[in-house]
PDB file of N, CA and C in Angstrom:
ATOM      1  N   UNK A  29     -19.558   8.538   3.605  1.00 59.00           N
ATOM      2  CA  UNK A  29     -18.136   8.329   3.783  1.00 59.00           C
ATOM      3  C   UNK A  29     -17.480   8.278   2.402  1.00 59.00           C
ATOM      4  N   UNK A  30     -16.187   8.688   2.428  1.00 77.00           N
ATOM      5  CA  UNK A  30     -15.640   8.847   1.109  1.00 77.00           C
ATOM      6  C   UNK A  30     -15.056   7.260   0.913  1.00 77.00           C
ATOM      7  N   UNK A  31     -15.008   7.495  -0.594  1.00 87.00           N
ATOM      8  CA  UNK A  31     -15.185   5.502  -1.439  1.00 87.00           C
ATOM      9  C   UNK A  31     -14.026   5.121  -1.058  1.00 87.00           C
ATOM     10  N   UNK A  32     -12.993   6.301  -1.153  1.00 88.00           N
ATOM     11  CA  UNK A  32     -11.533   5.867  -1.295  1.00 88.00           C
ATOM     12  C   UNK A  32     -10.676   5.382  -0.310  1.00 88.00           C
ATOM     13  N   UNK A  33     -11.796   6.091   0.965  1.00 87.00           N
ATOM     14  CA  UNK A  33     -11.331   5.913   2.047  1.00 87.00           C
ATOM     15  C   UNK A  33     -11.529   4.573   2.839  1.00 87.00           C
ATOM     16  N   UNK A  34     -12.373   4.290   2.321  1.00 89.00           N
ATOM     17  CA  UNK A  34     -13.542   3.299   2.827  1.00 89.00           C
ATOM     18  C   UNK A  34     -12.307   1.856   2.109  1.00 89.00           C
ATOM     19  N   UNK A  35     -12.151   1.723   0.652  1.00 93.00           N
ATOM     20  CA  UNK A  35     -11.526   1.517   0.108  1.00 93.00           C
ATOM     21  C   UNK A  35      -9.777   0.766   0.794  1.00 93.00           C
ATOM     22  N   UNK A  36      -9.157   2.122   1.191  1.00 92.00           N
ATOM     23  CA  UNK A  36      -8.204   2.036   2.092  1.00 92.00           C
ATOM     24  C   UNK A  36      -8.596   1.415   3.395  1.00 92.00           C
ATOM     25  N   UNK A  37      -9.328   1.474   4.031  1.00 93.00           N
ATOM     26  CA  UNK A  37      -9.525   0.881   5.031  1.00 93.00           C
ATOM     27  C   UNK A  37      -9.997  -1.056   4.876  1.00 93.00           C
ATOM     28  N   UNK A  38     -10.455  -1.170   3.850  1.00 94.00           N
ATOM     29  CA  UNK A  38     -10.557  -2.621   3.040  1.00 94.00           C
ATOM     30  C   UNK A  38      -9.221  -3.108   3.366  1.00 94.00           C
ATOM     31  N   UNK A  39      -8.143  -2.203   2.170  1.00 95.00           N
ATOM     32  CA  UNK A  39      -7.029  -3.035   2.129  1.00 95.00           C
ATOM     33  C   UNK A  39      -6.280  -2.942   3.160  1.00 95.00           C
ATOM     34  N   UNK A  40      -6.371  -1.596   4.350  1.00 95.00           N
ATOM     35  CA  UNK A  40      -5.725  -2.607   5.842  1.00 95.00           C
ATOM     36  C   UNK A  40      -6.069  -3.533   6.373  1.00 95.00           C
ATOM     37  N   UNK A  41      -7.455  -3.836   5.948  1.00 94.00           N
ATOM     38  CA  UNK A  41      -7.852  -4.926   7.091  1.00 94.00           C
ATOM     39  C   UNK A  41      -7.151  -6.490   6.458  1.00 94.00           C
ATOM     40  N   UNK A  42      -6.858  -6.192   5.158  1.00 95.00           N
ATOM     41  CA  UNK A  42      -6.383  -7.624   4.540  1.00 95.00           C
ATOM     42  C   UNK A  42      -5.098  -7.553   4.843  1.00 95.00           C
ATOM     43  N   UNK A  43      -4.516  -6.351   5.277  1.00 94.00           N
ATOM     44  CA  UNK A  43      -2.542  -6.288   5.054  1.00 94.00           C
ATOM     45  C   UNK A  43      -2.512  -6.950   6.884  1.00 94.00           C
ATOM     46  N   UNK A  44      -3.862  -6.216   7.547  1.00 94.00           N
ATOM     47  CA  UNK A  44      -3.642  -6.624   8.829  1.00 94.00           C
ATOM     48  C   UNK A  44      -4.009  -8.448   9.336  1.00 94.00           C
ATOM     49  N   UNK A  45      -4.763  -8.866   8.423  1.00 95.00           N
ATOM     50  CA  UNK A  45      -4.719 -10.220   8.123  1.00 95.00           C
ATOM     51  C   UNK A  45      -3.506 -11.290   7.773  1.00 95.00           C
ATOM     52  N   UNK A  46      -3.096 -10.312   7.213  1.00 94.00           N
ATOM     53  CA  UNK A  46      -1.358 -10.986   6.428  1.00 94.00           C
ATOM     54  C   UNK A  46      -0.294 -11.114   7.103  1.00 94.00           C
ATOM     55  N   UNK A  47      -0.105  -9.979   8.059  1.00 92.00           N
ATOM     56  CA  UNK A  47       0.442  -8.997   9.080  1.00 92.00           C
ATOM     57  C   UNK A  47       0.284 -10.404  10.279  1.00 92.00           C
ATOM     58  N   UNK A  48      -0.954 -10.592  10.362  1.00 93.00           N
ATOM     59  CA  UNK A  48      -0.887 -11.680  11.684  1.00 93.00           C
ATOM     60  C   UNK A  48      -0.694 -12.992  11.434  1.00 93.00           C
ATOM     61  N   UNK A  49      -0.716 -13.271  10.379  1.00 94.00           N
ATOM     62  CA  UNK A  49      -0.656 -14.588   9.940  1.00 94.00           C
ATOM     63  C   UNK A  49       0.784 -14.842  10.029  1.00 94.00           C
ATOM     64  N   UNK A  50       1.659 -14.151   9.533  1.00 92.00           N
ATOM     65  CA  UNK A  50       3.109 -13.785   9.222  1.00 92.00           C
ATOM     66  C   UNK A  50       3.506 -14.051  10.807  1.00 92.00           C
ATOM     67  N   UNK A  51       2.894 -13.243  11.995  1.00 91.00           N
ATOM     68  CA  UNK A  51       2.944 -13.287  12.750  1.00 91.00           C
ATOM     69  C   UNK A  51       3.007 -14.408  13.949  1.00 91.00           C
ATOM     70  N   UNK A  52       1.709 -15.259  13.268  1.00 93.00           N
ATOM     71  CA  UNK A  52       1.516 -16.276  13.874  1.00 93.00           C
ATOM     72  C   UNK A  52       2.631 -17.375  13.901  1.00 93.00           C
ATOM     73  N   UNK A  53       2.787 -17.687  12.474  1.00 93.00           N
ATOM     74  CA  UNK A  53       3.478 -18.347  11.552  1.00 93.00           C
ATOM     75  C   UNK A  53       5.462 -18.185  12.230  1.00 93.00           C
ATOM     76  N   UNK A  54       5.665 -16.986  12.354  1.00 91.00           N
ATOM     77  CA  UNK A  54       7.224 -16.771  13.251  1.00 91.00           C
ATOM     78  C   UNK A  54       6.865 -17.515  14.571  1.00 91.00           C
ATOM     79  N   UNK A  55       5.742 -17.002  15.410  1.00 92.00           N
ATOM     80  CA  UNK A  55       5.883 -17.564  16.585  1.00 92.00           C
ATOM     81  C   UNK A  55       6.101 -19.404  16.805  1.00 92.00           C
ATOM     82  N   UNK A  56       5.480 -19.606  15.756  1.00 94.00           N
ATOM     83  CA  UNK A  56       5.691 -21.292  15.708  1.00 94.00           C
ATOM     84  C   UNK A  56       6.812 -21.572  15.494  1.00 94.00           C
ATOM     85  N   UNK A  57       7.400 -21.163  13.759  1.00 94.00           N
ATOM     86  CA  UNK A  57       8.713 -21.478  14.057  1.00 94.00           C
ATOM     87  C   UNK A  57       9.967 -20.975  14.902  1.00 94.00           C
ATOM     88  N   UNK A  58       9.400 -20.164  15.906  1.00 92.00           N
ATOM     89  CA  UNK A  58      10.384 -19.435  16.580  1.00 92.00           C
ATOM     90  C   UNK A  58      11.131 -18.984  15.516  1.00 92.00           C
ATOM     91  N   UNK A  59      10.912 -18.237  14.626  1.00 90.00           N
ATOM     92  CA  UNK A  59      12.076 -17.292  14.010  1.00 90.00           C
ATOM     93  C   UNK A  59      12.016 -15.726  14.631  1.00 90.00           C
ATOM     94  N   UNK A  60      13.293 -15.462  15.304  1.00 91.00           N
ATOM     95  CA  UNK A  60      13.037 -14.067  15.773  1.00 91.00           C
ATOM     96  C   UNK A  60      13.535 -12.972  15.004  1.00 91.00           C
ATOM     97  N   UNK A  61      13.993 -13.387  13.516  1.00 92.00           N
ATOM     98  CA  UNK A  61      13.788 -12.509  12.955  1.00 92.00           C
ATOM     99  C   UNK A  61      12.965 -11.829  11.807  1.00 92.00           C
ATOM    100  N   UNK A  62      11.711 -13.176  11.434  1.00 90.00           N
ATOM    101  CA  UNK A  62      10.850 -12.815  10.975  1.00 90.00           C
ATOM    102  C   UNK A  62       9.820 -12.367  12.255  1.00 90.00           C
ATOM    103  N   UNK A  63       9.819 -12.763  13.104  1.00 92.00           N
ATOM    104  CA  UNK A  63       8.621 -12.319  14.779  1.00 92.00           C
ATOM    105  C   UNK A  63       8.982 -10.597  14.502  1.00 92.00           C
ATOM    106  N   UNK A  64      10.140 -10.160  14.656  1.00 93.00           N
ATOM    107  CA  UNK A  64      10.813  -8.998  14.596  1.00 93.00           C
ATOM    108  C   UNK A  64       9.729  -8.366  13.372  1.00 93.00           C
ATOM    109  N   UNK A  65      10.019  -8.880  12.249  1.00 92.00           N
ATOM    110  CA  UNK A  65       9.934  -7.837  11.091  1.00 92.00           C
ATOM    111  C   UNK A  65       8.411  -7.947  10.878  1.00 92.00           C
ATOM    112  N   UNK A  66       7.567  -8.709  11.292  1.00 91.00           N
ATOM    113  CA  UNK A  66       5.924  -9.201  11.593  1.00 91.00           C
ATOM    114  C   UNK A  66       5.683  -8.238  12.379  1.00 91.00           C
ATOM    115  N   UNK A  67       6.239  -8.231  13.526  1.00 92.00           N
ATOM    116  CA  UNK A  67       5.920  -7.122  14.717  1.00 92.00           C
ATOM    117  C   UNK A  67       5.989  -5.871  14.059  1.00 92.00           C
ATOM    118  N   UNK A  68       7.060  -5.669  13.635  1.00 94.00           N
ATOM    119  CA  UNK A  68       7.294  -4.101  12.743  1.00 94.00           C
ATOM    120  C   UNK A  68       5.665  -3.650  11.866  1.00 94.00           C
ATOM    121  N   UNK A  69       5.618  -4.705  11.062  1.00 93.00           N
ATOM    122  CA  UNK A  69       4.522  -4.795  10.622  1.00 93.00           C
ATOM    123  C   UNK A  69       3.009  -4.413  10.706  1.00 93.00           C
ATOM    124  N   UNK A  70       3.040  -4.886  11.933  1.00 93.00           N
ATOM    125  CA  UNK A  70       1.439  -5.152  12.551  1.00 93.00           C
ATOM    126  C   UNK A  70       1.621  -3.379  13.281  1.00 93.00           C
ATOM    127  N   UNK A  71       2.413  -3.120  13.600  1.00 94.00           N
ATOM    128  CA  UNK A  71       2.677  -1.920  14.100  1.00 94.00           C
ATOM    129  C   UNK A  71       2.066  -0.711  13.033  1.00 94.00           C
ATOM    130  N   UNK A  72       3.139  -1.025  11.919  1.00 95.00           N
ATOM    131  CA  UNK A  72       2.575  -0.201  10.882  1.00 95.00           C
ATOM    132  C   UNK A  72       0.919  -0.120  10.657  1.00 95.00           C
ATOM    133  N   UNK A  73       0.720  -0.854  10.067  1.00 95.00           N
ATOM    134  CA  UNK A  73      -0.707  -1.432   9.542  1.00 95.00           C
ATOM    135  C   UNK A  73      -1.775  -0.729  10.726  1.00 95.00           C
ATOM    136  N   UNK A  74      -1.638  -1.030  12.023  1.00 94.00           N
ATOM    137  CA  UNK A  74      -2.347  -0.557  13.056  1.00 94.00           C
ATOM    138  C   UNK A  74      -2.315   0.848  12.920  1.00 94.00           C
ATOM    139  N   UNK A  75      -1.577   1.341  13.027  1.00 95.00           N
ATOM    140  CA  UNK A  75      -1.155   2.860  13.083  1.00 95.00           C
ATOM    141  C   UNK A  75      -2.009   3.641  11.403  1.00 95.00           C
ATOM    142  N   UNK A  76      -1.407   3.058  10.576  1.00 94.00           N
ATOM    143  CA  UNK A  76      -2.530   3.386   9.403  1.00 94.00           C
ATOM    144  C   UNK A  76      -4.096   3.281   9.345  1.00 94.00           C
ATOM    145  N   UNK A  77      -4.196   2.008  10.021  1.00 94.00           N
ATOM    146  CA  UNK A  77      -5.885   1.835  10.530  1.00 94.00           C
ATOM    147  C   UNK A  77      -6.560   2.888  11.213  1.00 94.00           C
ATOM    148  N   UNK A  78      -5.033   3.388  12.298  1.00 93.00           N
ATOM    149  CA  UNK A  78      -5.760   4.599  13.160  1.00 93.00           C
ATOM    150  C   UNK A  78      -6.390   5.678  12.328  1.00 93.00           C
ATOM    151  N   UNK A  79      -5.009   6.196  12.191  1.00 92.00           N
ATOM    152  CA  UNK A  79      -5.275   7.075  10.957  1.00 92.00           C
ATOM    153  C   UNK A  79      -6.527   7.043   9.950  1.00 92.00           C
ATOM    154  N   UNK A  80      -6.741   6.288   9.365  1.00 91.00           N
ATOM    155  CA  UNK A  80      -7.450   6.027   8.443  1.00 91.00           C
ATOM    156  C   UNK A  80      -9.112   6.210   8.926  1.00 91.00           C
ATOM    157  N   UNK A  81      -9.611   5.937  10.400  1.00 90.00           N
ATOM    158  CA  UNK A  81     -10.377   5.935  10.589  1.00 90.00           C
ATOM    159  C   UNK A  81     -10.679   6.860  11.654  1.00 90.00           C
ATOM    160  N   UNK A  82      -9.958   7.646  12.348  1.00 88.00           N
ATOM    161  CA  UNK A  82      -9.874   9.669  12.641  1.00 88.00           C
ATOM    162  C   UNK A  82     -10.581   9.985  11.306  1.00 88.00           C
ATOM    163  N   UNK A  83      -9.619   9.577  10.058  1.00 86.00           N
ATOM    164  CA  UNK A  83      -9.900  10.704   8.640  1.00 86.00           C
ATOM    165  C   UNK A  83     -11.854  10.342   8.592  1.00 86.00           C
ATOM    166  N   UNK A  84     -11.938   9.338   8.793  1.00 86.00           N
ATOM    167  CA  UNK A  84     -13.624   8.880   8.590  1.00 86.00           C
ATOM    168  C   UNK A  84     -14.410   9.784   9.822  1.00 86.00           C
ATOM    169  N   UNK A  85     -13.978  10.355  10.713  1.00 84.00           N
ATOM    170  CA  UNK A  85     -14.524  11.140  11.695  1.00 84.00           C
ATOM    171  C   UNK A  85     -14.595  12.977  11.070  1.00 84.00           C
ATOM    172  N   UNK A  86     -13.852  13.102  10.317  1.00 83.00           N
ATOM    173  CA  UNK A  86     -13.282  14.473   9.932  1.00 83.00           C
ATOM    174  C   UNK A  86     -14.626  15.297   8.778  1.00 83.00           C
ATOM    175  N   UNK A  87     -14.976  15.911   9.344  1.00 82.00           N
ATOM    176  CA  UNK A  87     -16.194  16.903   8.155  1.00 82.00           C
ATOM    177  C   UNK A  87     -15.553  17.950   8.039  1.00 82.00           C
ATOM    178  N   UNK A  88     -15.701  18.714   6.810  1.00 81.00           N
ATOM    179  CA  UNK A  88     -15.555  20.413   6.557  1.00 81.00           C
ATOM    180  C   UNK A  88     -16.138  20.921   7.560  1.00 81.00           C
ATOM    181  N   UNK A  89     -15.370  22.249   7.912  1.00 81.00           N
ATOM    182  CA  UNK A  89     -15.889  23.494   8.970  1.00 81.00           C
ATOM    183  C   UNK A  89     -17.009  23.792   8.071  1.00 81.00           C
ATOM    184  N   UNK A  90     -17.431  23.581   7.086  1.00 82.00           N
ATOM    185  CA  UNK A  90     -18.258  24.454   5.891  1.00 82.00           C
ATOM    186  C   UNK A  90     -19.440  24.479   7.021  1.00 82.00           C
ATOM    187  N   UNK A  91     -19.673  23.430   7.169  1.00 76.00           N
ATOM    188  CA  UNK A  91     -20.979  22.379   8.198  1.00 76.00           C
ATOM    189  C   UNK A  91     -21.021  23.771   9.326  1.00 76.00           C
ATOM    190  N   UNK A  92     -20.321  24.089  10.092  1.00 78.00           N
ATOM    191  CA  UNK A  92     -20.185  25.143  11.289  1.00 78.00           C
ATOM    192  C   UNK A  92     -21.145  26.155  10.983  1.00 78.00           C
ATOM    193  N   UNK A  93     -20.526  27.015   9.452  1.00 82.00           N
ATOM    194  CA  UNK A  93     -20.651  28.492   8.845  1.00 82.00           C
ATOM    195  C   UNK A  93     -21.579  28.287   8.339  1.00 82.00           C
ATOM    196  N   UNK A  94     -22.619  27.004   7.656  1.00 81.00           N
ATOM    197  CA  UNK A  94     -23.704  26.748   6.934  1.00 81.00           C
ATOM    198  C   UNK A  94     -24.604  27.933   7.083  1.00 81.00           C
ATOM    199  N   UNK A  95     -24.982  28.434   8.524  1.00 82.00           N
ATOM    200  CA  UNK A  95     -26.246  28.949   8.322  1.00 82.00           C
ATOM    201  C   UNK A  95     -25.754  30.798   8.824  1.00 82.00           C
ATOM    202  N   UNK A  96     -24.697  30.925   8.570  1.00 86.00           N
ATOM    203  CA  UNK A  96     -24.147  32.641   8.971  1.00 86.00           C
ATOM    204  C   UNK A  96     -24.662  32.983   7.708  1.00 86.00           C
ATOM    205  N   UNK A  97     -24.373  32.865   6.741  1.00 89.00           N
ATOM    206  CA  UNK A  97     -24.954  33.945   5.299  1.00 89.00           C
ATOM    207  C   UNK A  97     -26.460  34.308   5.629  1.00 89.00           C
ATOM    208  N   UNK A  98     -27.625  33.421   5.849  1.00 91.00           N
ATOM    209  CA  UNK A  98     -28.408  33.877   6.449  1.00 91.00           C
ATOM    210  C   UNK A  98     -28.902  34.525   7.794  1.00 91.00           C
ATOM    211  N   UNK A  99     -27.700  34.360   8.568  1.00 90.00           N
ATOM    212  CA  UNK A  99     -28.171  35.201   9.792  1.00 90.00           C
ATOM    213  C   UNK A  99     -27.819  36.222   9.391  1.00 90.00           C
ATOM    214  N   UNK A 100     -26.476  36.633   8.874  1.00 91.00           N
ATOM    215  CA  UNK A 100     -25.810  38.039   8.302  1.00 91.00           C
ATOM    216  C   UNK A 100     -26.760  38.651   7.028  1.00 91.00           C
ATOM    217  N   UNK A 101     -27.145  38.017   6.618  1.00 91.00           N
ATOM    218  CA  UNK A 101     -28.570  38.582   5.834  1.00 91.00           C
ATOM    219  C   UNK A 101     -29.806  39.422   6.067  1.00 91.00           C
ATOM    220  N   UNK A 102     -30.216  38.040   7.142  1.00 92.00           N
ATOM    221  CA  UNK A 102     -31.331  38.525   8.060  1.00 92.00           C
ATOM    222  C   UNK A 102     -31.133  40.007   8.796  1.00 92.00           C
ATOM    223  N   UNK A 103     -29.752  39.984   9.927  1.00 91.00           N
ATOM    224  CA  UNK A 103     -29.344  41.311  10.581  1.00 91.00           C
ATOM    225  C   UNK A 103     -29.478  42.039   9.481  1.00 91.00           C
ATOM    226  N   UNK A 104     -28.382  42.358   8.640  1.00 92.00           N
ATOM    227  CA  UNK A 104     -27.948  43.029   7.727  1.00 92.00           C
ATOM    228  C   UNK A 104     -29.856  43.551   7.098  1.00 92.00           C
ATOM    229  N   UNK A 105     -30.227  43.144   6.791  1.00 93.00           N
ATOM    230  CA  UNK A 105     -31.825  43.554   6.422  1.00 93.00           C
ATOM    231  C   UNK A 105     -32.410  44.573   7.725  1.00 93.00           C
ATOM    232  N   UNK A 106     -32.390  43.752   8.873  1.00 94.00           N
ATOM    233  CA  UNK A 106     -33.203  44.524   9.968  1.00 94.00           C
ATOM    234  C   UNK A 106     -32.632  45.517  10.592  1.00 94.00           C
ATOM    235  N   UNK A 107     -31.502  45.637   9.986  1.00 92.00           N
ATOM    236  CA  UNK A 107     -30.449  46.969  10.870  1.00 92.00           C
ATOM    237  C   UNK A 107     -30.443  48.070   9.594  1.00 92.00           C
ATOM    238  N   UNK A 108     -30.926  47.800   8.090  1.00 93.00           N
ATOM    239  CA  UNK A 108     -30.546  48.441   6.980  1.00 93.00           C
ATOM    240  C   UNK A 108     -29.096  48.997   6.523  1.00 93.00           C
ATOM    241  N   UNK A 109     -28.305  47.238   6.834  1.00 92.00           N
ATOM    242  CA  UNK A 109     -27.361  48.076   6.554  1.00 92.00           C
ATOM    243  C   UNK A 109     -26.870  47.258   5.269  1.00 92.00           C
ATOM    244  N   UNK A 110     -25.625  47.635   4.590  1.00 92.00           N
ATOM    245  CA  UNK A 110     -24.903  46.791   3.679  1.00 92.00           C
ATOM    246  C   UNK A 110     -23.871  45.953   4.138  1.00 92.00           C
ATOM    247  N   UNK A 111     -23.754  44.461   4.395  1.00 88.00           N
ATOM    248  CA  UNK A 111     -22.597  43.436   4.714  1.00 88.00           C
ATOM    249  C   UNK A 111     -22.481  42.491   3.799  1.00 88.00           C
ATOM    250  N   UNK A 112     -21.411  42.719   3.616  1.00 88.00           N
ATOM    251  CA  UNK A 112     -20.569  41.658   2.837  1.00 88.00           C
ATOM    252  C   UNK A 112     -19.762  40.425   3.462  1.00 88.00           C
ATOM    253  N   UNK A 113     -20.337  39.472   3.573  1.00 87.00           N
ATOM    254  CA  UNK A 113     -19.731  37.528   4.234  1.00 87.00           C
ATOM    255  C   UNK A 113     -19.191  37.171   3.583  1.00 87.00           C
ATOM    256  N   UNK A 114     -17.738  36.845   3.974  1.00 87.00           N
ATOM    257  CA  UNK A 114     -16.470  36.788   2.976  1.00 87.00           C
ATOM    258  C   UNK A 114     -16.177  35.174   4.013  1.00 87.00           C
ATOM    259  N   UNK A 115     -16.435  33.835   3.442  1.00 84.00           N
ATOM    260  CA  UNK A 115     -16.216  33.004   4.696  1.00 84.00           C
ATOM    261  C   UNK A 115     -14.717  32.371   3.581  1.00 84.00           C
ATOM    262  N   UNK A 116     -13.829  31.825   4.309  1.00 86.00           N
ATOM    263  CA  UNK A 116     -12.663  31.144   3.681  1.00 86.00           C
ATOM    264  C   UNK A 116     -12.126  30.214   4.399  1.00 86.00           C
ATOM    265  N   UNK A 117     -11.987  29.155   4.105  1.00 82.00           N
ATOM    266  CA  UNK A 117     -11.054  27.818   4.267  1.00 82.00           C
ATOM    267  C   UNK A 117     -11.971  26.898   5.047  1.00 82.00           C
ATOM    268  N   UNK A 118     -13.649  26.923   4.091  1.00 77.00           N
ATOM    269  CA  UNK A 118     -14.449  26.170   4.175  1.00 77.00           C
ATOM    270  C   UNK A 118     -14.170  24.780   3.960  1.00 77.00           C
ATOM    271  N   UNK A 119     -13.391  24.405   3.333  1.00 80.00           N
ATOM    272  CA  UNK A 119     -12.498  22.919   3.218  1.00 80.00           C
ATOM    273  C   UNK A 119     -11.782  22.430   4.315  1.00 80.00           C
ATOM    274  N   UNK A 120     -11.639  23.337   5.299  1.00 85.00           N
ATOM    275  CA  UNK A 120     -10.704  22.732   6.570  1.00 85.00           C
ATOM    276  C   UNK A 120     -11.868  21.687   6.990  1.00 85.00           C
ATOM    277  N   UNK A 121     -11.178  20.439   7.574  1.00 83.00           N
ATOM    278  CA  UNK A 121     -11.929  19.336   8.235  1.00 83.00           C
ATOM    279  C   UNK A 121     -11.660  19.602   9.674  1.00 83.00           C
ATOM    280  N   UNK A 122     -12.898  19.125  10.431  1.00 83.00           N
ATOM    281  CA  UNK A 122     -12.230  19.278  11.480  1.00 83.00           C
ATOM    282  C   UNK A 122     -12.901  17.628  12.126  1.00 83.00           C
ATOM    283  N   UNK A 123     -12.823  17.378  13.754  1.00 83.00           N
ATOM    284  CA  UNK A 123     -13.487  15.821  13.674  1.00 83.00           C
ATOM    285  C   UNK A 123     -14.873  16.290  14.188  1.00 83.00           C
ATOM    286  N   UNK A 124     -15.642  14.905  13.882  1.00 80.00           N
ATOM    287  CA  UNK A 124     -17.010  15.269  14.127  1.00 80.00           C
ATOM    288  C   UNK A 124     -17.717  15.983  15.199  1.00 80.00           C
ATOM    289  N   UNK A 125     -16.998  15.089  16.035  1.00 81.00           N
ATOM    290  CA  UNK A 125     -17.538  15.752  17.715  1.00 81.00           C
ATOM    291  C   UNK A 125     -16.877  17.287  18.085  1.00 81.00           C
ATOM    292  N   UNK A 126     -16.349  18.038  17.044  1.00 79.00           N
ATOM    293  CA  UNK A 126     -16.105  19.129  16.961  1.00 79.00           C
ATOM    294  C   UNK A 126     -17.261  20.272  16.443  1.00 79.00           C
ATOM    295  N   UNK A 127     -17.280  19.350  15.040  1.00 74.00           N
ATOM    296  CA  UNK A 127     -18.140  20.337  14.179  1.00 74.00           C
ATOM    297  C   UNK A 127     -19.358  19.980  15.060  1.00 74.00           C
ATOM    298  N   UNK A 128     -20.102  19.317  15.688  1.00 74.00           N
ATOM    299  CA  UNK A 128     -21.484  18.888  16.350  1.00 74.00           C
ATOM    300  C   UNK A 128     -21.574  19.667  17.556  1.00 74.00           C
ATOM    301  N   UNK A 129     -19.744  20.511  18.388  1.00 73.00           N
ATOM    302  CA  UNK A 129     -20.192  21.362  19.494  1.00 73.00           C
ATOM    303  C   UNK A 129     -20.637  22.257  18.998  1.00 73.00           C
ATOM    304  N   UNK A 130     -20.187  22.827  18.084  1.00 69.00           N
ATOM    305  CA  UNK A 130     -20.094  24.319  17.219  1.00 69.00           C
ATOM    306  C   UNK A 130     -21.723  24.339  16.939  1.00 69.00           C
ATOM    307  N   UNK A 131     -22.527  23.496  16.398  1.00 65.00           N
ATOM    308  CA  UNK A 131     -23.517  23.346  15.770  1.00 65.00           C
ATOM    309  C   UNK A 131     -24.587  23.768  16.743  1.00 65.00           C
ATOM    310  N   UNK A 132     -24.299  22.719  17.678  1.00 64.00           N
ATOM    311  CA  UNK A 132     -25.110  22.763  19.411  1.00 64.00           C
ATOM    312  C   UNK A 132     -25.187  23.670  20.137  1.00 64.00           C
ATOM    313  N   UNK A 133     -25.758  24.358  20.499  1.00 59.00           N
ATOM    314  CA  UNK A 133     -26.054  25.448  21.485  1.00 59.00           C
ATOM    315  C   UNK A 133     -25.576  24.410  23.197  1.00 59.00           C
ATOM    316  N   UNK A 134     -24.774  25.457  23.608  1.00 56.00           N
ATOM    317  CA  UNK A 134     -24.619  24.900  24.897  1.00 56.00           C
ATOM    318  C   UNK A 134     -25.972  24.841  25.978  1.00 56.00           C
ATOM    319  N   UNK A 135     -26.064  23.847  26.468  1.00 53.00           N
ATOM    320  CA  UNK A 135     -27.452  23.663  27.464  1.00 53.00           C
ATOM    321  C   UNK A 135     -27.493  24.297  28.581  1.00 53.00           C
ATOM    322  N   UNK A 136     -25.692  24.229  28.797  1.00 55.00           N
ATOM    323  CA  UNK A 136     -25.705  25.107  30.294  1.00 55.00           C
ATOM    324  C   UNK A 136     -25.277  26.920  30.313  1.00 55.00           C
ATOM    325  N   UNK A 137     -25.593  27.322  28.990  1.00 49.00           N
ATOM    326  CA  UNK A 137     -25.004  28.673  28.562  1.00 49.00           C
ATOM    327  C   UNK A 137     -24.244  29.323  28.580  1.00 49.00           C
ATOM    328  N   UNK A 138     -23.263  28.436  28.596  1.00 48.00           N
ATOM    329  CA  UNK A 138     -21.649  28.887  28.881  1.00 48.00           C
ATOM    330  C   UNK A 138     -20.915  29.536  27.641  1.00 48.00           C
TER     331      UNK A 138
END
């Protein structure tokens, strides 16, 4: 997992700590307009958490295309012919349980 991310996800869990405390803290004194701006809050923070931890699900397509240069090799040898594997936008992420269908041979051969 990436540091930075990992990182970011640290400091939501402390903003989301702060976030409820703030929270807690309105409900006692009944202030409804700090409850208000707490709520706003915890909203945010959650929503970044989401986020933040989709991005921890997300691998390069690279993972997909890994093993085509050698199949296009292999053919390309047993057919005698000349091919050129031009792969691009090996950096796209996609989420895990994506790149893991692609990888998987379907069981039911669809």
């Amino acid at each position: 997992m990436n540091v930075g991310l990992l990182d970011t996800l640290m400091n939501l869990a402390g903003e989301l700590v702060l976030s409820r405390n703030q929270f807690q803290a309105a409900i006692v004194q009944n202030n409804h307009r700090i409850l208000n701006s707490a709520g706003q809050r915890l909203s945010q923070v959650t929503s970044e958490i989401q986020d933040a931890i989709m991005r921890t699900r997300l691998q390069p397509i690279e993972n997909v295309f890994s093993k085509l240069p050698r199949v296009v090799r292999d053919l390309s040898s047993s057919l005698g012919k000349d091919v050129r594997l031009d792969i691009q936008g090996k950096e796209v992420a996609l989420d895990r349980s994506l790149v893991e269908d692609f990888r998987s041979p379907d069981p039911h051969g669809a």
